Coordinates of C-alpha atoms in Angstrom, one line a residue:
X15 CA 64.0 -3.4 -41.8
X16 CA 67.2 -5.2 -42.4
X17 CA 67.6 -7.5 -45.4
X18 CA 66.6 -11.1 -44.7
X19 CA 69.2 -13.6 -45.9
X20 CA 67.3 -16.5 -47.5
X21 CA 67.9 -20.0 -48.6
X22 CA 65.6 -22.2 -50.7
X23 CA 65.5 -25.9 -50.3
X24 CA 64.0 -27.6 -53.4
X25 CA 63.9 -26.0 -56.8
X26 CA 61.7 -28.4 -58.8
X27 CA 58.1 -27.4 -59.7
X28 CA 57.5 -24.5 -57.3
X29 CA 60.9 -23.6 -55.8
X30 CA 62.0 -21.4 -58.8
X31 CA 58.9 -19.3 -58.3
X32 CA 59.9 -18.7 -54.6
X33 CA 63.4 -17.8 -55.6
X34 CA 62.2 -15.3 -58.2
X35 CA 59.7 -13.7 -55.7
X36 CA 62.3 -13.4 -53.0
X37 CA 64.8 -11.8 -55.4
X38 CA 62.2 -9.3 -56.4
X39 CA 61.7 -8.2 -52.8
X40 CA 63.9 -5.4 -51.4
X41 CA 63.6 -7.0 -48.0
X42 CA 65.1 -10.4 -48.9
X43 CA 68.4 -11.6 -50.4
X44 CA 68.6 -15.2 -51.7
X45 CA 72.0 -16.6 -50.7
X46 CA 71.7 -20.2 -51.7
X47 CA 69.5 -22.9 -53.2
X48 CA 69.7 -26.6 -52.4
X49 CA 68.4 -29.5 -54.5
X50 CA 69.4 -33.1 -55.1
X51 CA 69.2 -32.8 -58.9
X52 CA 72.2 -31.1 -60.6
X53 CA 70.1 -30.1 -63.6
X54 CA 67.7 -28.1 -61.4
X55 CA 70.6 -26.4 -59.7
X56 CA 72.0 -25.6 -63.1
X57 CA 68.7 -24.1 -64.1
X58 CA 68.8 -21.8 -61.1
X59 CA 72.5 -20.9 -61.9
X60 CA 71.5 -20.0 -65.5
X61 CA 68.8 -17.7 -64.2
X62 CA 70.6 -16.2 -61.2
X63 CA 74.4 -16.7 -61.4
X64 CA 74.9 -14.9 -58.1
X65 CA 73.2 -17.6 -56.0
X66 CA 75.2 -20.4 -54.5
X67 CA 73.9 -23.9 -55.1
X68 CA 74.4 -27.2 -53.3
X69 CA 73.0 -30.7 -53.5
X70 CA 73.1 -31.0 -49.7
X71 CA 70.7 -28.6 -47.8
X72 CA 72.8 -29.1 -44.7
X73 CA 75.4 -26.8 -46.3
X74 CA 72.9 -23.9 -45.8
X75 CA 73.3 -24.1 -42.0
X76 CA 76.9 -22.7 -42.3
X77 CA 76.0 -19.7 -44.5
X78 CA 74.7 -17.3 -41.9
X79 CA 71.1 -17.4 -43.2
X80 CA 68.1 -15.9 -41.3
X81 CA 65.4 -18.0 -42.9
X82 CA 64.7 -20.8 -45.4
X83 CA 61.9 -21.8 -47.6
X84 CA 61.2 -25.6 -48.0
X85 CA 59.7 -26.6 -51.4
X86 CA 60.5 -30.3 -51.5
X87 CA 58.1 -33.3 -51.9
X88 CA 55.6 -33.3 -49.0
X89 CA 56.9 -36.4 -47.4
X90 CA 60.2 -34.6 -46.7
X91 CA 58.7 -31.4 -45.3
X92 CA 58.7 -32.6 -41.7
X93 CA 62.3 -33.8 -41.3
X94 CA 63.7 -30.9 -43.3
X95 CA 61.7 -28.2 -41.5
X96 CA 62.5 -29.7 -38.1
X97 CA 66.2 -29.7 -39.0
X98 CA 66.0 -26.0 -40.1
X99 CA 64.2 -25.0 -36.9
X100 CA 66.7 -26.8 -34.8
X101 CA 69.4 -24.8 -36.5
X102 CA 67.8 -21.5 -35.6
X103 CA 66.3 -20.6 -38.9
X104 CA 62.8 -19.1 -39.5
X105 CA 61.1 -21.6 -41.8
X106 CA 58.5 -21.3 -44.5
X107 CA 57.1 -24.6 -45.7
X108 CA 55.0 -25.1 -48.9
X109 CA 51.6 -26.8 -48.4
X110 CA 50.9 -29.3 -47.0
X111 CA 53.2 -28.4 -44.1
X112 CA 53.3 -32.1 -43.0
X113 CA 51.4 -35.3 -43.8
X114 CA 50.2 -35.8 -40.2
X115 CA 48.7 -33.5 -37.5
X116 CA 51.2 -35.0 -35.0
X117 CA 54.2 -33.8 -37.1
X118 CA 52.6 -30.4 -37.6
X119 CA 52.2 -30.0 -33.8
X120 CA 55.8 -31.0 -33.3
X121 CA 57.0 -28.3 -35.7
X122 CA 54.7 -25.7 -34.1
X123 CA 55.9 -26.5 -30.6
X124 CA 59.6 -26.5 -31.7
X125 CA 59.2 -23.1 -33.4
X126 CA 57.7 -21.7 -30.2
X127 CA 60.5 -23.0 -28.0
X128 CA 63.1 -21.6 -30.4
X129 CA 61.3 -18.3 -30.7
X130 CA 61.2 -18.7 -34.5
X131 CA 58.5 -18.1 -37.2
X132 CA 57.1 -21.2 -38.8
X133 CA 54.9 -20.4 -41.8
X134 CA 53.0 -22.6 -44.3
X135 CA 52.3 -21.6 -47.9
X136 CA 48.6 -20.7 -47.6
X137 CA 48.9 -18.1 -50.3
X138 CA 45.2 -17.4 -50.8
X139 CA 45.0 -15.8 -47.3
X140 CA 47.0 -12.9 -48.9
X141 CA 45.0 -12.8 -52.2
X142 CA 43.1 -9.5 -52.5
X143 CA 40.0 -11.2 -53.8
X144 CA 39.8 -13.6 -50.9
X145 CA 40.4 -10.8 -48.5
X146 CA 37.5 -9.0 -50.1
X147 CA 35.3 -12.0 -49.7
X148 CA 36.1 -12.1 -46.0
X149 CA 35.3 -8.3 -45.7
X150 CA 31.9 -8.8 -47.4
X151 CA 31.1 -11.7 -45.1
X152 CA 32.1 -9.8 -42.0
X153 CA 30.1 -6.8 -43.1
X154 CA 26.9 -8.8 -42.7
X155 CA 25.8 -8.0 -46.3
X156 CA 25.2 -11.7 -47.0
X157 CA 23.3 -12.2 -43.8
X158 CA 23.7 -15.4 -41.8
X159 CA 26.0 -17.8 -43.7
X160 CA 24.3 -21.1 -44.4
X161 CA 26.9 -22.9 -46.4
X162 CA 30.0 -22.6 -48.5
X163 CA 30.7 -24.7 -51.6
X164 CA 34.2 -24.8 -53.2
X165 CA 35.5 -26.5 -56.4
X166 CA 39.1 -26.8 -57.3
X167 CA 39.2 -29.0 -60.5
X168 CA 41.5 -29.6 -63.5
X169 CA 42.9 -32.3 -65.7
X170 CA 46.2 -33.3 -64.0
X171 CA 48.9 -32.6 -63.0
X172 CA 49.1 -36.0 -61.3
X173 CA 51.6 -35.7 -58.4
X174 CA 53.7 -38.9 -57.9
X175 CA 54.1 -38.4 -54.2
X176 CA 50.7 -37.3 -53.0
X177 CA 46.9 -37.6 -53.6
X178 CA 44.5 -34.9 -54.8
X179 CA 43.5 -33.9 -51.2
X180 CA 47.1 -33.1 -50.2
X181 CA 47.7 -31.3 -53.5
X182 CA 44.6 -29.1 -53.9
X183 CA 42.4 -29.1 -50.7
X184 CA 44.8 -27.2 -48.4
X185 CA 44.0 -24.1 -50.4
X186 CA 40.3 -24.3 -49.8
X187 CA 40.6 -25.4 -46.2
X188 CA 42.8 -22.4 -45.5
X189 CA 40.4 -20.1 -47.3
X190 CA 37.4 -21.5 -45.4
X191 CA 39.0 -21.0 -42.0
X192 CA 40.1 -17.5 -43.0
X193 CA 36.9 -16.1 -44.5
X194 CA 34.7 -17.6 -41.8
X195 CA 37.0 -16.8 -38.9
X196 CA 36.5 -20.1 -37.2
X197 CA 37.7 -23.8 -37.4
X198 CA 35.4 -26.7 -38.3
X199 CA 34.0 -28.9 -35.6
X200 CA 33.8 -32.0 -37.8
X201 CA 35.3 -33.2 -41.1
X202 CA 34.7 -36.2 -43.3
X203 CA 36.0 -37.1 -46.7
X204 CA 35.4 -39.6 -49.5
X205 CA 37.6 -40.1 -52.5
X206 CA 38.3 -42.3 -55.5
X207 CA 41.4 -43.7 -57.1
X208 CA 40.4 -43.8 -60.8
X209 CA 43.7 -43.8 -62.6
X210 CA 46.4 -45.1 -60.3
X211 CA 45.6 -47.7 -57.6
X212 CA 45.8 -46.4 -54.1
X213 CA 46.3 -42.7 -55.3
X214 CA 43.1 -40.7 -54.9
X215 CA 42.5 -38.3 -57.8
X216 CA 39.0 -37.1 -56.9
X217 CA 37.7 -36.3 -53.4
X218 CA 34.7 -34.7 -51.6
X219 CA 35.2 -33.2 -48.2
X220 CA 32.4 -32.3 -45.9
X221 CA 32.9 -29.8 -43.0
X222 CA 30.6 -28.5 -40.3
X223 CA 31.5 -25.2 -38.6
X224 CA 30.1 -23.5 -35.5
X225 CA 26.7 -21.7 -35.9
X226 CA 25.6 -24.6 -38.1
X227 CA 27.6 -23.5 -41.1
X228 CA 28.2 -26.3 -43.6
X229 CA 30.9 -26.5 -46.2
X230 CA 31.7 -28.8 -49.1
X231 CA 35.1 -29.1 -50.9
X232 CA 35.3 -30.8 -54.3
X233 CA 38.8 -31.4 -55.6
X234 CA 39.8 -33.4 -58.7
X235 CA 42.6 -34.1 -61.2
X236 CA 40.1 -35.6 -63.6
X237 CA 37.9 -32.7 -64.8
X238 CA 38.1 -31.4 -68.4
X239 CA 37.9 -27.8 -67.3
X240 CA 39.9 -25.8 -64.9
X241 CA 37.6 -24.6 -62.1
X242 CA 38.6 -22.5 -59.1
X243 CA 35.3 -21.3 -57.6
X244 CA 33.8 -20.6 -54.2
X245 CA 30.1 -20.0 -53.5
X246 CA 28.9 -18.5 -50.2
X247 CA 25.2 -18.8 -49.5
X248 CA 23.7 -16.4 -46.9
X249 CA 20.3 -15.6 -45.6
X250 CA 20.2 -12.3 -47.5
X251 CA 22.5 -12.7 -50.5
X252 CA 24.9 -15.1 -52.2
X253 CA 28.4 -14.6 -53.4
X254 CA 30.5 -16.4 -56.1
X255 CA 34.3 -16.0 -56.2
X256 CA 35.8 -17.3 -59.5
X257 CA 39.6 -17.2 -59.4
X258 CA 39.8 -18.3 -63.0
X259 CA 37.8 -15.2 -64.1
X260 CA 40.3 -12.5 -65.1
X261 CA 38.0 -9.4 -64.8
X262 CA 35.0 -10.2 -62.6
X263 CA 36.3 -12.3 -59.8
X264 CA 33.5 -11.6 -57.3
X265 CA 29.7 -11.5 -58.0
X266 CA 27.0 -10.9 -55.4
X267 CA 23.5 -12.3 -56.0
X268 CA 20.1 -11.4 -54.5
X269 CA 17.6 -14.3 -54.4
X270 CA 14.8 -11.7 -54.7
X271 CA 11.3 -12.9 -55.6
X272 CA 12.4 -15.0 -58.6
X273 CA 13.0 -18.6 -58.8
X274 CA 16.7 -18.1 -59.7
X275 CA 19.2 -15.6 -58.2
X276 CA 19.8 -12.5 -60.2
X277 CA 22.9 -10.1 -60.0
X278 CA 22.1 -7.0 -57.9
X279 CA 25.0 -5.0 -59.0
X280 CA 28.1 -5.0 -61.2
X281 CA 30.6 -7.6 -60.4
X282 CA 33.6 -6.6 -58.4
X283 CA 36.6 -6.5 -60.8
X284 CA 40.1 -7.4 -60.1
X285 CA 41.2 -3.8 -60.6
X286 CA 38.6 -2.6 -58.1
X287 CA 39.8 -5.1 -55.5
X288 CA 43.4 -4.1 -56.1
X289 CA 42.5 -0.4 -55.6
X290 CA 40.7 -1.1 -52.3
X291 CA 43.6 -3.1 -51.0

């Protein structure tokens, strides 16, 4: 495979992580980074002197790139990604891809017409533990799936340009669609703006999937503890995936004859998941 010439647009909170990961890949070469703020560009220059920097992302279109990664504020994702696709570049966009389904469909259609790859940053679809959860569900070990409950909670960070649903819920939505292998037939949400007027910092999302599978997503910037947990309840067994847990990320429970579920085997460790992958 030939080396992919990459550009990164936006090097604020998440962009530098993308640059670092692309540089570590033998299949990619980061040519340039664009950001409006000179101090962020200087930060990249200090870390990676070989990379070109510019305050105008349009300059990237004349650098012979194959692809770009967009890690700018969500409101700018659509116009920048559209511009990149129109200039013939494969485009990766951090979540959320757009702030409306109409804009998302426009980008998808444009990528298809141009014969380009458009990808959104649903990183957990490539997480070994999440892939293991999908494997366990598909094996039938849990039986018929009744419902899935997810919690993604922490204290801050408050994002100035989005609410908690746009910030945290895309992860759990992508995980649900991935591990269940289907899309929801109905979605509803309720939220509250506790700290800043008009900016929701806590939300509850309810989803119904085919086969009468229910799901609930709880996201919050106002919880005292960091929680990243998914519970899958089946007719035979139950599964808990705890992403914060460093050693035992997946536990499987048997309801048995007791009032409370009990573990039926040793938890699946991170090391075991990595070996199977």
